[in-house]
Amino acid sequence: SRRQVCIIGAGPSGLLLGQLLARANVDALIIEAKRADYVLSRIRAGVLESGLTELLREAGCGERLDREGLVHHGFSLAFDDRTHRIDLSKLTGGKAVTVYGQTEVTRDLMEARAALGAPTVYEAEDVALHDFDTDRPRVTYRKDGVTHEIACDFIAGCDGFHGVSRRSVPERAITSFERVYAFGWLGLLADVPPASEELVYARHARGFALVSMRSRTRSRSYIQVPLADRVEDWPDDRFYDELRLRLPQDVAARVTPGPSIEKSIAPLRSFVAEPMRFGSLFLAGDAAHIVPPTGAKGLNLAASDVHYLSSGLIEYFAGGSRAGIDAYSQRALARIWKAERFSWWMTSMLHAFPDAGDFGARMQLAELDYIASSPAAATVVAENYVGLPF
Ligand code: FAD
Ligand code: DHB
């Protein structure tokens, strides 16, 4: 069969792109390797920039977000036995972020897609991209033992870091930039009230810690752990003991140690692939770039990619202008590199790096003290945290 666009992957990037295209009457098929309930079971991001929330409203998916999302006007940096609040709204002329889980974003997008009757193939095996160096690309996949072929005008590779789209591009056509870190984040989700009304990012000699939330009754906390650690090494009690050691005393005292409903370790990585367009194939979201989670930029970057890509594709199908799709890679990458910088910087400032020695530790404290004492420095943190403009 034939479609205007084939979207590979039904994560937030693919679903949001699909929704914006469907509402503009662009005919797109989403092809996803996993089952829908598996996609929904992955616990990931939780902090949404206003660029993403506005895009969700534009996509007709803002109702539950506006009802249940928690608007946060600030967060705190904790270090050296003190806590400094970053007043996001005061420092950015009224901007804020919204706490609403990626799982919920994905669920709302899936439901909206179903309501429009737009097609998604789940559990597609052996997804393969063909002929995207021509203007007649094809996607093949197997489902229930039957091989299907979809001809299309464009392919959108929204299949995450480990997906097939980026890997389909010949090596000589792509340049990758990467930094891996020697530690990961162990995250724990529990149905207990969060220890703090706002997020607290803590730098501690034992390692980074973060208290976050999904709602007023569901907390999400993270601690830096060595890459070699396994989830089994961290029974809930040990996690909470370590978390409390790394948090400021007043926050630690308010930690309610509820049983974990999810617990997992995510490695930290910075990665960018350039360019993001290869003929009639576009990469978007984690398929093209990864940021370490410090600063909550991963999901939000996917949203800005989708904004640029959807507007380019809609413009093309409406009037035939290629300006938007031709500018896509460059526009997306300009914003991506700034988010890469912010995420790398926040990671560098807040984690324990044994190799950096005492000098490295003092540099971190000096940087944090500077942020706490200079409105100019605090503004740099705030305007990046709420999200740079699209
Ligand atoms: P994904 O969410 O990865 O979606 C890609 C989809 O493509 C998946 O559904 C996958 O099953 C599908 N797929 C893969 N291969 C194929 C194939 N061959 N064929 C068809 N479909 C395929 N960001 C934050 O801001 N804060 C966080 O705390 C945070 N935590 C994270 C924890 C983990 C473990 C990970 C992996 C990421 C985390 N992120 C976080 C990043 C954020 O979740 C991602 O940036 C976001 O999910 C990107 O969305 P995406 O749709 O581009 O990719
Ligand atoms: C969460 C994740 C982040 O990476 C972050 O910076 C803040 C919050 C979270 O999962 O809640």
Short mmCIF file of N, CA and C in Angstrom, two decimals, residues 174-263:
data_model
loop_
_atom_site.label_atom_id
_atom_site.label_comp_id
_atom_site.label_asym_id
_atom_site.label_seq_id
_atom_site.Cartn_x
_atom_site.Cartn_y
_atom_site.Cartn_z
N ILE A 174 27.10 9.90 7.69
CA ILE A 174 26.67 10.36 9.00
C ILE A 174 27.89 10.62 9.90
N THR A 175 27.83 11.68 10.69
CA THR A 175 28.90 11.96 11.66
C THR A 175 28.30 11.90 13.05
N SER A 176 28.93 11.14 13.95
CA SER A 176 28.41 11.02 15.31
C SER A 176 29.36 11.68 16.30
N PHE A 177 28.78 12.32 17.31
CA PHE A 177 29.54 12.92 18.39
C PHE A 177 29.04 12.28 19.67
N GLU A 178 29.95 11.81 20.52
CA GLU A 178 29.48 11.05 21.67
C GLU A 178 30.36 11.24 22.89
N ARG A 179 29.70 11.26 24.05
CA ARG A 179 30.43 11.16 25.32
C ARG A 179 29.65 10.20 26.20
N VAL A 180 30.36 9.21 26.74
CA VAL A 180 29.69 8.33 27.70
C VAL A 180 30.23 8.64 29.08
N TYR A 181 29.40 8.44 30.08
CA TYR A 181 29.76 8.76 31.45
C TYR A 181 29.92 7.45 32.22
N ALA A 182 30.73 7.49 33.27
CA ALA A 182 31.08 6.25 33.98
C ALA A 182 30.04 5.86 35.02
N PHE A 183 28.86 6.47 34.95
CA PHE A 183 27.84 6.16 35.95
C PHE A 183 26.45 6.21 35.31
N GLY A 184 25.48 5.74 36.07
CA GLY A 184 24.09 5.78 35.61
C GLY A 184 23.20 6.38 36.67
N TRP A 185 21.92 6.49 36.35
CA TRP A 185 20.92 6.91 37.32
C TRP A 185 20.06 5.70 37.68
N LEU A 186 19.97 5.44 38.98
CA LEU A 186 19.03 4.45 39.47
C LEU A 186 17.77 5.21 39.87
N GLY A 187 16.65 4.89 39.23
CA GLY A 187 15.40 5.59 39.51
C GLY A 187 14.42 4.69 40.23
N LEU A 188 13.67 5.27 41.16
CA LEU A 188 12.66 4.50 41.90
C LEU A 188 11.35 5.28 41.90
N LEU A 189 10.28 4.58 41.53
CA LEU A 189 8.94 5.16 41.51
C LEU A 189 8.13 4.54 42.64
N ALA A 190 7.43 5.38 43.42
CA ALA A 190 6.65 4.83 44.54
C ALA A 190 5.41 5.69 44.78
N ASP A 191 4.35 5.03 45.21
CA ASP A 191 3.10 5.75 45.49
C ASP A 191 3.10 6.31 46.90
N VAL A 192 3.97 7.29 47.09
CA VAL A 192 4.05 8.04 48.35
C VAL A 192 4.22 9.51 47.98
N PRO A 193 3.77 10.42 48.85
CA PRO A 193 3.93 11.85 48.53
C PRO A 193 5.42 12.20 48.38
N PRO A 194 5.76 13.05 47.40
CA PRO A 194 7.15 13.46 47.23
C PRO A 194 7.69 14.19 48.46
N ALA A 195 9.02 14.08 48.68
CA ALA A 195 9.65 14.67 49.86
C ALA A 195 9.67 16.19 49.81
N SER A 196 9.48 16.74 48.60
CA SER A 196 9.55 18.18 48.46
C SER A 196 8.50 18.60 47.44
N GLU A 197 7.93 19.80 47.61
CA GLU A 197 6.91 20.26 46.67
C GLU A 197 7.49 20.54 45.30
N GLU A 198 8.76 20.95 45.27
CA GLU A 198 9.46 21.19 44.00
C GLU A 198 10.63 20.21 43.89
N LEU A 199 11.19 20.08 42.67
CA LEU A 199 12.32 19.17 42.47
C LEU A 199 13.56 19.69 43.20
N VAL A 200 14.36 18.76 43.71
CA VAL A 200 15.63 19.11 44.33
C VAL A 200 16.73 18.30 43.65
N TYR A 201 17.68 19.02 43.04
CA TYR A 201 18.86 18.41 42.43
C TYR A 201 20.01 18.57 43.42
N ALA A 202 20.55 17.45 43.91
CA ALA A 202 21.56 17.53 44.97
C ALA A 202 22.92 17.04 44.51
N ARG A 203 23.92 17.90 44.72
CA ARG A 203 25.32 17.50 44.53
C ARG A 203 25.86 17.06 45.87
N HIS A 204 26.44 15.87 45.93
CA HIS A 204 26.98 15.35 47.19
C HIS A 204 28.23 14.55 46.87
N ALA A 205 29.19 14.55 47.82
CA ALA A 205 30.43 13.82 47.60
C ALA A 205 30.16 12.33 47.32
N ARG A 206 29.05 11.78 47.86
CA ARG A 206 28.72 10.37 47.61
C ARG A 206 28.10 10.16 46.23
N GLY A 207 27.72 11.28 45.58
CA GLY A 207 27.09 11.17 44.26
C GLY A 207 25.83 12.00 44.19
N PHE A 208 25.36 12.20 42.98
CA PHE A 208 24.16 13.02 42.70
C PHE A 208 22.89 12.35 43.24
N ALA A 209 21.93 13.17 43.62
CA ALA A 209 20.59 12.66 43.95
C ALA A 209 19.54 13.66 43.48
N LEU A 210 18.37 13.14 43.14
CA LEU A 210 17.27 14.00 42.67
C LEU A 210 15.96 13.49 43.24
N VAL A 211 15.19 14.40 43.85
CA VAL A 211 13.82 14.02 44.19
C VAL A 211 12.87 14.72 43.22
N SER A 212 12.03 13.91 42.60
CA SER A 212 11.06 14.41 41.65
C SER A 212 9.72 13.73 41.94
N MET A 213 8.80 13.87 41.03
CA MET A 213 7.44 13.33 41.28
C MET A 213 6.71 13.13 39.97
N ARG A 214 5.61 12.40 40.05
CA ARG A 214 4.68 12.30 38.93
C ARG A 214 3.35 12.95 39.27
N SER A 215 3.06 13.04 40.57
CA SER A 215 1.83 13.67 41.06
C SER A 215 2.05 13.96 42.54
N ARG A 216 1.01 14.48 43.21
CA ARG A 216 1.16 14.77 44.63
C ARG A 216 1.22 13.51 45.47
N THR A 217 0.88 12.38 44.87
CA THR A 217 0.89 11.12 45.63
C THR A 217 1.87 10.10 45.05
N ARG A 218 2.63 10.47 44.05
CA ARG A 218 3.57 9.53 43.44
C ARG A 218 4.94 10.18 43.30
N SER A 219 5.94 9.61 43.96
CA SER A 219 7.27 10.21 43.92
C SER A 219 8.19 9.43 42.99
N ARG A 220 9.14 10.15 42.41
CA ARG A 220 10.16 9.56 41.55
C ARG A 220 11.49 10.10 42.04
N SER A 221 12.39 9.23 42.45
CA SER A 221 13.69 9.68 42.95
C SER A 221 14.80 8.97 42.21
N TYR A 222 15.95 9.63 42.14
CA TYR A 222 17.11 9.08 41.43
C TYR A 222 18.36 9.24 42.27
N ILE A 223 19.26 8.27 42.16
CA ILE A 223 20.62 8.44 42.70
C ILE A 223 21.64 7.99 41.65
N GLN A 224 22.75 8.68 41.62
CA GLN A 224 23.88 8.28 40.77
C GLN A 224 24.45 6.97 41.30
N VAL A 225 24.66 6.00 40.39
CA VAL A 225 25.28 4.72 40.78
C VAL A 225 26.35 4.35 39.77
N PRO A 226 27.35 3.54 40.17
CA PRO A 226 28.35 3.09 39.20
C PRO A 226 27.68 2.26 38.11
N LEU A 227 28.22 2.34 36.91
CA LEU A 227 27.62 1.63 35.77
C LEU A 227 27.54 0.13 35.99
N ALA A 228 28.48 -0.39 36.79
CA ALA A 228 28.52 -1.83 36.99
C ALA A 228 27.41 -2.32 37.92
N ASP A 229 26.77 -1.40 38.67
CA ASP A 229 25.72 -1.82 39.60
C ASP A 229 24.52 -2.36 38.85
N ARG A 230 23.80 -3.27 39.54
CA ARG A 230 22.58 -3.81 38.98
C ARG A 230 21.43 -3.48 39.91
N VAL A 231 20.22 -3.47 39.36
CA VAL A 231 19.05 -3.12 40.18
C VAL A 231 18.96 -4.02 41.41
N GLU A 232 19.35 -5.29 41.23
CA GLU A 232 19.27 -6.25 42.35
C GLU A 232 20.21 -5.85 43.50
N ASP A 233 21.23 -5.05 43.20
CA ASP A 233 22.13 -4.59 44.26
C ASP A 233 21.46 -3.56 45.17
N TRP A 234 20.32 -3.07 44.74
CA TRP A 234 19.69 -1.94 45.42
C TRP A 234 18.27 -2.26 45.88
N PRO A 235 18.14 -3.07 46.95
CA PRO A 235 16.81 -3.22 47.54
C PRO A 235 16.30 -1.84 47.96
N ASP A 236 14.97 -1.69 48.07
CA ASP A 236 14.39 -0.37 48.37
C ASP A 236 15.03 0.30 49.59
N ASP A 237 15.24 -0.48 50.65
CA ASP A 237 15.78 0.12 51.89
C ASP A 237 17.14 0.76 51.65
N ARG A 238 17.98 0.05 50.89
CA ARG A 238 19.31 0.60 50.62
C ARG A 238 19.20 1.87 49.78
N PHE A 239 18.29 1.86 48.80
CA PHE A 239 18.07 3.05 47.96
C PHE A 239 17.71 4.25 48.83
N TYR A 240 16.72 4.06 49.72
CA TYR A 240 16.26 5.19 50.53
C TYR A 240 17.34 5.67 51.50
N ASP A 241 18.11 4.74 52.07
CA ASP A 241 19.20 5.15 52.96
C ASP A 241 20.19 6.04 52.21
N GLU A 242 20.55 5.60 51.03
CA GLU A 242 21.53 6.35 50.24
C GLU A 242 20.96 7.69 49.79
N LEU A 243 19.71 7.69 49.35
CA LEU A 243 19.06 8.94 48.92
C LEU A 243 19.09 9.96 50.06
N ARG A 244 18.72 9.51 51.28
CA ARG A 244 18.66 10.45 52.41
C ARG A 244 20.03 11.00 52.77
N LEU A 245 21.08 10.17 52.62
CA LEU A 245 22.44 10.64 52.91
C LEU A 245 22.85 11.78 52.00
N ARG A 246 22.33 11.76 50.78
CA ARG A 246 22.78 12.75 49.77
C ARG A 246 21.93 14.01 49.73
N LEU A 247 20.75 13.98 50.38
CA LEU A 247 19.84 15.12 50.32
C LEU A 247 20.09 16.07 51.48
N PRO A 248 19.68 17.36 51.36
CA PRO A 248 19.73 18.26 52.50
C PRO A 248 18.88 17.67 53.63
N GLN A 249 19.25 17.94 54.87
CA GLN A 249 18.60 17.28 56.02
C GLN A 249 17.09 17.47 56.05
N ASP A 250 16.64 18.71 55.76
CA ASP A 250 15.19 18.94 55.86
C ASP A 250 14.42 18.13 54.80
N VAL A 251 15.01 17.97 53.62
CA VAL A 251 14.35 17.17 52.58
C VAL A 251 14.43 15.69 52.95
N ALA A 252 15.61 15.25 53.41
CA ALA A 252 15.80 13.85 53.79
C ALA A 252 14.78 13.43 54.84
N ALA A 253 14.50 14.35 55.76
CA ALA A 253 13.56 14.03 56.85
C ALA A 253 12.15 13.81 56.32
N ARG A 254 11.87 14.32 55.14
CA ARG A 254 10.52 14.20 54.59
C ARG A 254 10.38 13.09 53.56
N VAL A 255 11.44 12.30 53.36
CA VAL A 255 11.36 11.17 52.43
C VAL A 255 10.48 10.07 53.04
N THR A 256 9.43 9.68 52.32
CA THR A 256 8.59 8.56 52.77
C THR A 256 9.03 7.32 51.98
N PRO A 257 9.59 6.32 52.66
CA PRO A 257 10.14 5.19 51.92
C PRO A 257 9.08 4.16 51.50
N GLY A 258 8.33 4.48 50.44
CA GLY A 258 7.30 3.55 49.96
C GLY A 258 7.89 2.48 49.07
N PRO A 259 7.23 1.31 48.99
CA PRO A 259 7.73 0.22 48.14
C PRO A 259 7.79 0.64 46.67
N SER A 260 8.84 0.21 45.97
CA SER A 260 9.00 0.62 44.58
C SER A 260 7.95 -0.05 43.70
N ILE A 261 7.36 0.74 42.78
CA ILE A 261 6.51 0.12 41.75
C ILE A 261 7.29 0.03 40.44
N GLU A 262 8.44 0.69 40.37
CA GLU A 262 9.36 0.54 39.25
C GLU A 262 10.72 0.97 39.73
N LYS A 263 11.76 0.28 39.25
CA LYS A 263 13.12 0.61 39.66
C LYS A 263 14.02 0.19 38.51
#
